[in-house]
Coordinates of C-alpha atoms (C1' of nucleotides) in Angstrom, one line a residue:
Chain A
M285 CA -65.6 -125.8 58.2
T286 CA -62.7 -126.2 60.3
V287 CA -61.1 -122.9 61.3
R288 CA -57.9 -122.1 59.8
T289 CA -55.6 -119.3 60.8
R290 CA -52.2 -118.1 59.8
F291 CA -49.7 -115.7 61.4
A292 CA -47.8 -114.3 58.4
P293 CA -44.7 -112.0 59.4
S294 CA -42.0 -110.9 57.0
P295 CA -38.9 -111.6 58.0
T296 CA -37.2 -108.2 58.1
G297 CA -36.5 -108.1 62.2
Y298 CA -37.1 -110.1 64.8
L299 CA -40.6 -111.2 66.4
H300 CA -41.7 -108.1 68.3
I301 CA -44.2 -107.7 70.8
G302 CA -47.1 -106.6 68.5
G303 CA -46.2 -109.4 66.2
A304 CA -46.5 -111.5 69.0
R305 CA -49.7 -110.6 70.1
T306 CA -50.9 -111.2 66.7
A307 CA -49.3 -114.6 66.4
L308 CA -51.0 -115.3 69.9
Y309 CA -54.3 -114.3 68.9
C310 CA -54.2 -116.5 65.5
W311 CA -53.0 -119.4 67.6
L312 CA -56.0 -118.9 70.3
Q313 CA -58.6 -118.6 67.6
A314 CA -57.5 -121.7 66.2
R315 CA -57.1 -123.7 69.4
H316 CA -60.2 -122.5 70.6
H317 CA -62.0 -123.8 67.5
G318 CA -60.0 -127.0 67.6
G319 CA -58.5 -125.8 64.0
Q320 CA -55.0 -125.5 62.3
F321 CA -52.7 -122.5 62.6
V322 CA -50.1 -122.1 59.8
L323 CA -46.7 -120.2 59.9
R324 CA -46.3 -118.3 56.9
I325 CA -43.1 -116.2 56.1
E326 CA -43.5 -113.6 53.9
D327 CA -40.3 -112.7 52.2
T328 CA -40.8 -111.6 48.7
D329 CA -38.8 -108.4 49.8
R330 CA -35.5 -109.6 48.4
E331 CA -33.7 -106.7 49.5
R332 CA -35.0 -106.6 53.3
S333 CA -35.6 -110.2 54.0
T334 CA -33.0 -112.1 56.1
G335 CA -32.4 -115.7 57.2
D336 CA -31.3 -114.2 60.9
A337 CA -34.9 -112.7 60.9
V338 CA -36.2 -115.9 59.9
R339 CA -34.3 -118.0 62.8
A340 CA -35.2 -115.2 65.1
I341 CA -39.1 -115.6 64.3
L342 CA -39.0 -119.3 64.8
E343 CA -37.2 -118.8 67.9
G344 CA -39.6 -116.6 69.3
M345 CA -42.2 -118.8 68.3
Q346 CA -40.7 -121.8 70.2
W347 CA -40.0 -119.8 73.3
L348 CA -43.7 -118.3 73.5
G349 CA -45.1 -121.9 73.1
L350 CA -46.9 -121.2 69.9
D351 CA -46.7 -124.2 68.1
Y352 CA -48.1 -124.5 64.4
D353 CA -49.7 -127.3 62.3
E354 CA -48.4 -126.4 59.2
G355 CA -45.2 -124.3 58.1
P356 CA -43.1 -122.6 57.9
V357 CA -44.3 -122.0 54.5
F358 CA -41.9 -119.3 52.4
Q359 CA -43.4 -117.7 49.7
T360 CA -40.3 -117.2 47.7
G361 CA -40.8 -121.4 47.6
R362 CA -44.0 -120.6 45.9
L363 CA -43.1 -118.0 42.8
D364 CA -44.5 -120.2 40.5
R365 CA -47.7 -120.2 41.6
Y366 CA -48.0 -116.7 41.7
R367 CA -47.0 -116.3 38.4
T368 CA -49.4 -119.0 37.3
V369 CA -52.2 -117.2 38.8
A370 CA -50.9 -113.9 37.5
R371 CA -51.1 -115.4 33.8
G372 CA -54.7 -116.4 34.6
L373 CA -55.8 -113.1 35.5
L374 CA -54.2 -111.4 32.7
D375 CA -55.6 -114.2 30.3
A376 CA -58.9 -113.5 31.6
G377 CA -58.6 -109.7 31.3
K378 CA -58.6 -108.9 34.8
A379 CA -55.0 -107.7 34.9
Y380 CA -52.8 -105.7 32.3
W381 CA -49.2 -104.9 31.6
A382 CA -48.1 -101.1 32.5
Y383 CA -44.9 -99.6 31.6
E384 CA -44.6 -96.3 33.6
T385 CA -41.2 -95.7 35.2
R386 CA -40.9 -95.0 38.7
E387 CA -40.4 -91.3 38.1
Q388 CA -43.8 -91.1 35.9
I389 CA -45.7 -92.9 38.7
E390 CA -44.2 -90.4 41.1
A391 CA -45.1 -87.7 39.1
M392 CA -48.8 -89.1 38.7
R393 CA -49.2 -88.9 42.5
A394 CA -47.6 -85.5 42.5
Q395 CA -50.5 -84.6 40.4
A396 CA -53.1 -86.2 42.1
K397 CA -52.4 -84.9 45.5
A398 CA -52.1 -81.2 43.9
R399 CA -55.7 -81.7 43.1
G400 CA -56.1 -82.4 46.7
E401 CA -56.9 -86.3 45.9
K402 CA -55.3 -89.1 47.4
P403 CA -51.9 -90.1 45.4
R404 CA -52.4 -92.8 43.0
Y405 CA -52.1 -94.4 39.6
N406 CA -54.3 -93.2 37.2
G407 CA -54.8 -96.4 35.0
H408 CA -52.7 -95.1 32.0
Y409 CA -52.3 -98.5 30.3
R410 CA -55.7 -99.8 31.6
E411 CA -57.7 -99.4 28.3
L412 CA -54.9 -99.0 26.1
S413 CA -54.5 -102.6 25.4
A414 CA -51.0 -102.0 24.0
P415 CA -49.4 -105.1 22.7
F416 CA -46.8 -106.8 25.2
R417 CA -43.2 -105.9 25.4
E418 CA -40.3 -106.5 27.6
D419 CA -39.4 -103.6 29.4
P420 CA -37.5 -103.4 32.6
N421 CA -40.2 -101.0 34.0
R422 CA -43.1 -103.6 33.0
V423 CA -45.4 -104.4 36.0
L424 CA -48.8 -106.4 35.7
R425 CA -51.4 -104.3 37.5
F426 CA -54.7 -105.5 38.7
K427 CA -58.0 -104.1 37.1
N428 CA -59.9 -102.8 40.3
P429 CA -63.5 -102.3 39.9
L430 CA -64.1 -98.5 38.7
S431 CA -67.2 -98.3 40.5
G432 CA -69.6 -99.5 43.5
S433 CA -67.9 -100.2 46.8
V434 CA -66.7 -103.1 49.2
V435 CA -68.2 -103.9 51.8
F436 CA -67.1 -106.3 54.8
E437 CA -67.7 -107.2 58.3
D438 CA -64.5 -107.1 60.2
A439 CA -64.7 -109.4 63.2
V440 CA -63.3 -106.9 65.8
K441 CA -64.2 -103.6 63.8
G442 CA -67.5 -104.4 62.6
R443 CA -69.0 -103.3 59.1
V444 CA -66.4 -101.3 57.1
E445 CA -67.2 -99.8 53.8
W446 CA -65.0 -98.7 51.0
R447 CA -65.7 -96.9 47.6
N448 CA -63.9 -98.4 44.8
E449 CA -63.0 -95.0 43.4
E450 CA -60.5 -94.7 46.3
L451 CA -58.9 -97.5 45.0
D452 CA -56.2 -97.5 42.1
D453 CA -55.1 -100.7 40.0
L454 CA -52.6 -102.2 42.6
V455 CA -49.1 -104.0 41.2
L456 CA -49.6 -107.5 41.1
I457 CA -46.3 -108.7 39.7
R458 CA -43.3 -106.3 40.2
S459 CA -40.8 -105.5 37.4
D460 CA -38.4 -108.1 39.0
G461 CA -41.1 -110.7 38.6
Y462 CA -41.6 -110.9 42.3
P463 CA -45.3 -110.8 43.3
T464 CA -46.1 -107.8 45.6
Y465 CA -47.5 -107.9 49.2
N466 CA -51.1 -107.8 48.3
F467 CA -51.1 -110.6 45.5
A468 CA -49.0 -113.1 47.4
V469 CA -51.0 -112.6 50.2
V470 CA -54.7 -113.8 48.7
V471 CA -53.2 -116.3 46.8
D472 CA -51.6 -118.3 49.8
D473 CA -54.4 -117.5 51.9
V474 CA -56.9 -118.7 49.1
D475 CA -54.6 -121.9 48.5
M476 CA -54.3 -122.5 52.2
R477 CA -57.6 -122.4 52.8
I478 CA -57.3 -120.0 55.3
T479 CA -60.9 -119.0 56.9
E480 CA -60.1 -116.2 59.4
V481 CA -57.5 -113.5 58.4
I482 CA -56.3 -112.2 61.9
R483 CA -53.6 -109.2 61.5
G484 CA -52.5 -106.0 62.4
D485 CA -54.6 -102.6 62.1
D486 CA -52.3 -101.3 59.6
H487 CA -53.6 -103.9 57.3
V488 CA -57.3 -102.5 57.3
N489 CA -56.6 -100.4 54.1
N490 CA -55.4 -102.8 52.1
T491 CA -58.2 -105.5 52.7
P492 CA -61.0 -103.8 50.1
R493 CA -58.6 -104.2 47.6
Q494 CA -57.6 -107.6 48.3
I495 CA -61.5 -108.7 48.5
N496 CA -61.6 -107.4 44.8
L497 CA -59.1 -109.8 44.1
Y498 CA -60.3 -112.6 45.7
Q499 CA -63.8 -111.9 43.8
A500 CA -61.6 -111.7 40.7
L501 CA -60.2 -115.1 41.4
G502 CA -63.6 -116.4 42.0
A503 CA -62.6 -117.6 45.7
P504 CA -64.9 -117.5 48.9
L505 CA -64.0 -114.8 51.4
P506 CA -62.5 -115.5 54.7
R507 CA -63.4 -113.5 57.7
F508 CA -61.4 -110.7 58.6
A509 CA -59.8 -109.8 61.8
H510 CA -58.0 -106.2 62.4
L511 CA -56.5 -106.0 65.8
P512 CA -55.8 -102.7 67.2
M513 CA -52.2 -101.6 67.4
I514 CA -50.2 -101.7 70.6
L515 CA -48.3 -98.4 71.4
G516 CA -45.1 -97.5 73.3
A517 CA -46.1 -96.2 77.2
D518 CA -45.8 -92.8 75.6
G519 CA -48.5 -93.5 73.1
Q520 CA -46.5 -93.3 70.1
K521 CA -45.8 -96.0 67.8
L522 CA -43.6 -99.1 69.3
S523 CA -40.0 -98.6 68.1
K524 CA -36.5 -99.6 69.4
R525 CA -36.5 -96.2 71.8
H526 CA -38.9 -98.1 74.0
G527 CA -36.3 -100.8 75.2
A528 CA -36.6 -104.3 74.5
V529 CA -39.0 -104.9 71.6
G530 CA -37.8 -108.3 70.5
V531 CA -39.6 -111.0 72.1
M532 CA -35.9 -112.7 73.0
Q533 CA -35.0 -109.7 74.8
Y534 CA -37.8 -110.4 77.4
R535 CA -36.2 -113.5 78.0
E536 CA -32.7 -111.7 78.6
Q537 CA -34.4 -109.5 81.0
G538 CA -36.1 -112.4 82.7
F539 CA -39.4 -112.7 82.1
L540 CA -41.6 -115.9 81.2
P541 CA -43.6 -116.9 78.5
E542 CA -46.6 -117.4 80.4
A543 CA -46.3 -113.8 81.8
I544 CA -45.6 -112.5 78.2
L545 CA -48.8 -114.1 76.9
N546 CA -50.7 -113.5 79.7
Y547 CA -50.3 -109.8 79.5
L548 CA -50.5 -109.8 75.8
V549 CA -54.0 -111.6 75.8
R550 CA -55.4 -109.1 78.1
L551 CA -54.0 -106.4 75.9
G552 CA -57.2 -106.1 73.6
W553 CA -59.3 -109.0 74.9
S554 CA -60.9 -109.5 78.4
H555 CA -63.4 -112.1 80.1
G556 CA -65.0 -110.1 82.6
D557 CA -62.7 -109.2 85.4
Q558 CA -60.2 -111.9 85.3
E559 CA -56.7 -111.0 85.3
V560 CA -54.4 -114.1 85.0
F561 CA -55.1 -116.5 82.5
S562 CA -53.4 -120.1 82.2
R563 CA -52.5 -121.4 78.5
R564 CA -55.4 -123.6 79.0
Q565 CA -57.9 -121.1 80.1
M566 CA -56.8 -118.8 77.4
V567 CA -57.7 -121.4 74.4
E568 CA -61.1 -122.3 76.2
L569 CA -62.2 -118.4 76.8
F570 CA -60.5 -116.4 73.7
E571 CA -62.8 -115.6 71.1
I572 CA -61.5 -113.3 68.2
A573 CA -64.8 -111.3 67.9
D574 CA -64.3 -110.5 71.5
V575 CA -61.5 -108.2 70.8
N576 CA -61.5 -104.3 71.6
Q577 CA -61.2 -101.7 69.2
S578 CA -58.9 -99.3 70.6
A579 CA -55.6 -99.0 70.3
S580 CA -53.4 -100.1 73.9
R581 CA -50.3 -98.8 75.2
F582 CA -47.6 -101.0 76.7
D583 CA -47.4 -101.0 80.3
M584 CA -44.2 -102.5 81.7
A585 CA -45.4 -102.4 85.6
K586 CA -48.5 -105.0 84.9
L587 CA -46.0 -107.3 82.8
S588 CA -43.7 -107.3 85.8
W589 CA -46.5 -107.8 88.1
L590 CA -47.7 -110.9 86.1
N591 CA -44.2 -112.1 85.9
Q592 CA -43.7 -112.2 89.4
H593 CA -46.9 -113.8 89.8
Y594 CA -45.8 -116.6 87.6
L595 CA -42.6 -116.8 89.4
R596 CA -44.3 -117.4 92.5
S597 CA -46.4 -119.9 91.1
T598 CA -44.5 -121.8 88.8
D599 CA -42.5 -125.1 90.3
P600 CA -39.1 -123.8 91.1
A601 CA -37.7 -127.4 89.2
V602 CA -38.9 -125.8 86.3
L603 CA -37.5 -122.4 86.8
A604 CA -34.2 -123.5 88.1
P605 CA -32.5 -124.3 84.5
E606 CA -33.7 -120.7 83.5
L607 CA -32.3 -119.1 86.5
R608 CA -28.9 -121.0 86.1
W609 CA -28.7 -119.2 82.6
H610 CA -29.3 -115.9 84.1
L611 CA -26.4 -116.8 86.5
A612 CA -24.3 -117.6 83.8
R613 CA -25.0 -114.7 82.0
D614 CA -23.5 -112.4 84.9
G615 CA -20.6 -114.4 84.8
L616 CA -21.5 -116.6 88.2
D617 CA -21.0 -120.2 88.6
P618 CA -24.5 -121.9 89.1
A619 CA -22.6 -125.1 90.6
A620 CA -20.4 -122.6 93.1
G621 CA -23.6 -121.7 95.3
P622 CA -26.7 -123.3 96.4
A623 CA -29.2 -125.1 94.5
A624 CA -31.1 -122.9 92.1
E625 CA -34.4 -124.3 93.2
D626 CA -33.6 -122.9 97.0
V627 CA -32.5 -119.5 95.4
I628 CA -35.9 -119.4 93.7
V629 CA -38.0 -120.0 97.0
A630 CA -35.9 -117.7 98.8
L631 CA -36.0 -114.5 96.3
R632 CA -39.3 -115.0 94.1
E633 CA -41.5 -113.1 96.1
R634 CA -38.9 -110.0 96.3
V635 CA -38.0 -109.9 92.6
H636 CA -39.9 -109.5 89.3
T637 CA -37.9 -111.1 86.9
L638 CA -35.4 -114.0 86.8
S639 CA -32.2 -111.5 85.7
E640 CA -33.0 -109.5 88.8
M641 CA -33.3 -112.8 90.9
A642 CA -30.0 -113.7 89.6
Q643 CA -28.3 -110.2 90.4
R644 CA -29.5 -110.7 94.1
A645 CA -28.5 -114.2 94.0
R646 CA -24.9 -112.9 93.4
V647 CA -24.0 -112.6 97.2
W648 CA -24.4 -116.7 97.5
F649 CA -22.2 -117.2 94.5
A650 CA -19.3 -115.1 94.9
P651 CA -17.9 -113.5 98.1
I652 CA -19.2 -110.1 99.3
A653 CA -17.9 -107.5 96.8
H654 CA -19.2 -104.3 98.5
W655 CA -19.9 -103.6 102.1
D656 CA -22.8 -101.2 102.6
E657 CA -21.0 -98.9 105.1
A658 CA -24.3 -97.5 106.4
A659 CA -25.7 -100.8 107.3
V660 CA -22.6 -101.8 108.6
D661 CA -22.4 -98.8 111.2
R662 CA -25.9 -99.1 112.0
H663 CA -26.1 -103.4 112.8
L664 CA -22.5 -104.3 113.2
R665 CA -20.9 -101.4 115.2
T666 CA -23.1 -101.6 117.8
P667 CA -21.9 -103.0 121.2
A668 CA -24.7 -105.9 120.9
A669 CA -23.3 -107.0 117.5
A670 CA -20.4 -108.9 118.6
T671 CA -22.1 -110.9 121.4
A672 CA -24.8 -111.7 119.2
L673 CA -22.8 -112.5 116.3
R674 CA -20.2 -114.8 118.8
A675 CA -23.5 -116.4 119.8
L676 CA -24.9 -117.4 116.6
H677 CA -21.6 -118.7 115.3
T678 CA -21.6 -121.2 118.0
V679 CA -25.3 -121.9 117.6
L680 CA -24.9 -122.4 113.6
A681 CA -21.7 -124.3 113.9
Q682 CA -23.5 -127.2 116.3
L683 CA -26.5 -126.9 114.7
P684 CA -27.4 -130.8 114.0
G685 CA -29.4 -130.0 110.9
W686 CA -29.0 -127.3 107.8
S687 CA -32.3 -126.2 106.7
P688 CA -34.2 -123.0 106.9
Q689 CA -36.5 -124.6 109.6
A690 CA -33.8 -125.2 111.7
I691 CA -32.0 -122.2 111.4
H692 CA -35.1 -120.3 112.1
E693 CA -35.8 -122.3 115.4
A694 CA -32.0 -121.8 116.3
L695 CA -32.3 -118.1 116.0
A696 CA -35.5 -118.1 117.9
A697 CA -34.2 -120.0 120.7
T698 CA -30.9 -117.5 120.8
A699 CA -32.8 -114.5 120.8
E700 CA -34.9 -116.0 123.7
A701 CA -32.3 -117.1 125.7
H702 CA -30.2 -113.4 125.3
A703 CA -33.8 -111.8 125.6
L704 CA -33.2 -110.1 122.5
K705 CA -35.9 -109.4 119.9
L706 CA -35.2 -111.5 116.6
G707 CA -34.3 -108.5 114.8
Q708 CA -31.6 -107.4 117.2
L709 CA -30.1 -110.7 116.2
A710 CA -31.3 -110.9 112.3
Q711 CA -29.8 -107.6 111.1
P712 CA -26.4 -108.2 112.3
L713 CA -26.4 -111.6 110.9
R714 CA -28.0 -110.2 107.6
V715 CA -25.0 -107.7 107.5
A716 CA -22.5 -110.4 108.2
I717 CA -23.8 -112.6 105.5
T718 CA -24.6 -110.3 102.9
G719 CA -22.5 -107.2 103.6
T720 CA -26.4 -105.2 103.3
A721 CA -29.4 -104.7 105.2
V722 CA -31.6 -106.0 102.4
S723 CA -32.0 -110.0 101.8
P724 CA -34.7 -112.5 101.7
A725 CA -35.7 -114.0 105.4
I726 CA -32.7 -114.6 107.5
E727 CA -33.0 -118.3 107.7
H728 CA -33.0 -118.4 104.0
T729 CA -30.3 -115.8 103.9
V730 CA -28.2 -117.6 106.1
Y731 CA -29.1 -121.3 104.7
L732 CA -28.4 -120.4 101.1
A733 CA -24.7 -119.4 102.2
G734 CA -24.1 -122.9 103.4
R735 CA -22.8 -123.7 106.7
R736 CA -19.0 -123.2 106.0
E737 CA -19.4 -120.0 104.2
A738 CA -22.1 -118.7 106.7
L739 CA -19.4 -119.4 109.8
A740 CA -16.6 -117.9 107.5
R741 CA -18.6 -114.9 106.8
I742 CA -19.9 -114.4 110.6
E743 CA -15.9 -114.6 111.5
A744 CA -14.8 -111.7 108.8
A745 CA -17.9 -109.4 109.7
L746 CA -16.6 -110.2 113.5
A747 CA -13.3 -108.2 112.4
R748 CA -15.7 -105.3 111.5
T749 CA -17.5 -104.8 114.7
A750 CA -16.5 -101.9 116.9
Chain B
rG60 C1' -54.3 -83.4 51.3
rC61 C1' -57.6 -87.7 50.7
rU62 C1' -59.5 -92.4 52.6
rC63 C1' -60.4 -95.6 56.7
rC64 C1' -60.2 -96.5 62.2
rC65 C1' -60.6 -95.4 67.3
rA66 C1' -62.2 -92.3 72.0
rU67 C1' -64.4 -94.9 80.4
rC68 C1' -59.5 -93.9 86.2
rG69 C1' -52.0 -92.5 84.7
rU70 C1' -52.1 -97.8 82.2
rC71 C1' -54.9 -102.4 80.9
rU72 C1' -60.4 -103.0 80.9
rA73 C1' -66.0 -104.2 83.1
rG74 C1' -70.2 -102.0 81.1
rC75 C1' -74.0 -104.2 75.5
rG76 C1' -80.7 -97.3 77.9
rG77 C1' -82.5 -97.5 83.7
rU78 C1' -79.1 -102.2 88.0
rC79 C1' -73.7 -96.5 87.3
rC80 C1' -73.1 -90.0 91.9
rA81 C1' -69.5 -96.1 87.0
rG82 C1' -66.8 -102.0 88.9
rG83 C1' -62.2 -104.8 88.6
rA84 C1' -56.6 -105.5 87.6
rC85 C1' -51.8 -102.8 87.5
rG86 C1' -49.6 -98.4 89.3
rU87 C1' -49.6 -94.5 93.3
rC88 C1' -50.5 -93.0 98.2
rG89 C1' -51.7 -94.6 103.5
rC90 C1' -52.6 -98.1 107.8
rC91 C1' -51.9 -103.3 109.5
rC92 C1' -48.2 -107.3 109.4
rU93 C1' -43.0 -107.8 110.0
rC94 C1' -35.7 -109.7 111.4
rU95 C1' -34.8 -106.0 106.3
rC96 C1' -36.7 -105.8 101.5
rA97 C1' -41.0 -108.0 99.7
rA98 C1' -45.3 -110.9 99.5
rG99 C1' -50.1 -110.6 101.8
rG100 C1' -54.3 -108.0 104.3
rC101 C1' -57.1 -103.6 104.8
rG102 C1' -58.2 -98.6 102.8
rA103 C1' -57.9 -93.9 99.6
rA104 C1' -57.2 -90.8 95.5
rA105 C1' -58.1 -91.5 90.5
rA106 C1' -62.4 -91.9 84.5
rC107 C1' -67.4 -92.1 80.7
rA108 C1' -63.1 -86.2 75.7
rC109 C1' -67.0 -81.8 74.1
rG110 C1' -71.6 -80.1 71.8
rA111 C1' -75.9 -81.3 69.7
rG112 C1' -79.9 -85.1 69.0
rU113 C1' -83.1 -90.0 69.8
rU114 C1' -85.4 -91.1 74.2
rC115 C1' -89.7 -90.6 79.9
rG116 C1' -84.1 -91.6 80.6
rA117 C1' -77.8 -92.0 78.2
rU118 C1' -71.4 -94.1 79.5
rU119 C1' -74.4 -97.2 76.6
rC120 C1' -77.8 -95.3 70.2
rU121 C1' -77.0 -91.2 66.0
rC122 C1' -74.8 -86.9 63.9
rG123 C1' -70.7 -83.3 64.2
rU124 C1' -66.2 -81.0 66.9
rU125 C1' -61.8 -82.1 69.2
rG126 C1' -57.8 -85.6 69.8
rG127 C1' -55.2 -89.8 68.6
rG128 C1' -53.9 -93.9 65.5
rA129 C1' -53.3 -96.2 60.4
rG130 C1' -53.1 -96.1 55.1
rC131 C1' -52.5 -93.8 50.2
rG132 C1' -45.3 -98.0 47.4
rC133 C1' -42.8 -101.9 41.9
rC134 C1' -42.6 -102.8 52.0
rA135 C1' -44.9 -106.1 54.3

RNA sequence: GCUCCCAUCGUCUAGCGGUCCAGGACGUCGCCCUCUCAAGGCGAAAACACGAGUUCGAUUCUCGUUGGGAGCGCCA
């Protein structure tokens, strides 16, 4: 049987980091086994579902490169199907209409709680066989088995057992005629022939009642896999307080999809000591049964490290458009400076994100906005600085080629000719070009400025020497 | 309150009864390299939550305690 997995987010917000990992694992499991991956949008909550959220999810999936074979399927497009299945359950005596008001249900729960039990529905209408009536409070409830227990073998958690007494008769169809989550998921997963239901830990508690539904429908059970949660750095549930939680916000912060995926795949799954996985390797090595059972914390530092790793190992030509996007976002004209590819080569070992790269690249796309006075004092206002800069001006002006290599050689030769250490030349020059004492290797710093601008900045800096 | 789940360095993890006075990675600290900052190299500090049991022997198995998480909706 071919493996079929699905990612089924509800469109009530953007695709957050936890959802992204669930999507990744579903995708990997399908790809690893040569099966199919389905995207389903669970939009039966009419109050909170929005079109913007749908777009955000699709955009996030695309950015991460998690392609699906079927979908997106919208549950609101399948309402007739849920009603048909519900009717079947009703006719088979496996479901019944109940008419309690919300207040009555609430009172029921309060009572149960007072008795030290779980708050649940007491099954009042279950055996009443009251004649059907139109009523604004009318809901269709499932006749959950009263005794026995539900046992399932979770692919990540192992054996999980639940006594039916703990479960109450869940609502299948709401008073507004829409199906509830627990009902719609089962109908969909059955109809879509999903073989492995991979989802967040927060759904384990729903699984036994869903299994009872599968059985009432006479449908084969899929394999279940519940992924442990991803917590914030403080060990608390991820929330907006933890900074960027939407996947597209990570793009804005300058992260690469490869880094996010690599980070996520290692959060709860491992393959020996290996830390870096290409997409191919993930697909090749991933197996849902190897996923950990305990929750993990989101660690920005490690993500940053991976991001830099991919910044350094990805072809600059591939990264260039993305860097230009960040430059433009910072209000700079990507065409008003050096080639993005050259900037990437110069900076990729010094930054962790593309947005940081764009910020550091500002110095080649706009005039020096701020002079680091300490650096000026230390490297420009020295007796040797003026001499050094004048010599460099001459040399650079006459340099036959304009490349980092040529500049490097010219600097080395100049240093030698004046019996100076390279640093005595490089630091004044660095301050002259950038206004600060920190920048990429001096030959790149100069090269990126372009000959014309480099000479102009040296002249301007000369005015600042003592 | 009730039910379910989880528990190895700060973080992510390896470990599937002896190979572990516990290995790797990120982070931290030190040294080297060096034109600054990085990157890189080398090195260091850093963990089996606790208590019983099973066993010749437990990080590994069982139970309990503690701690954390999830759920108990006409939300998903």
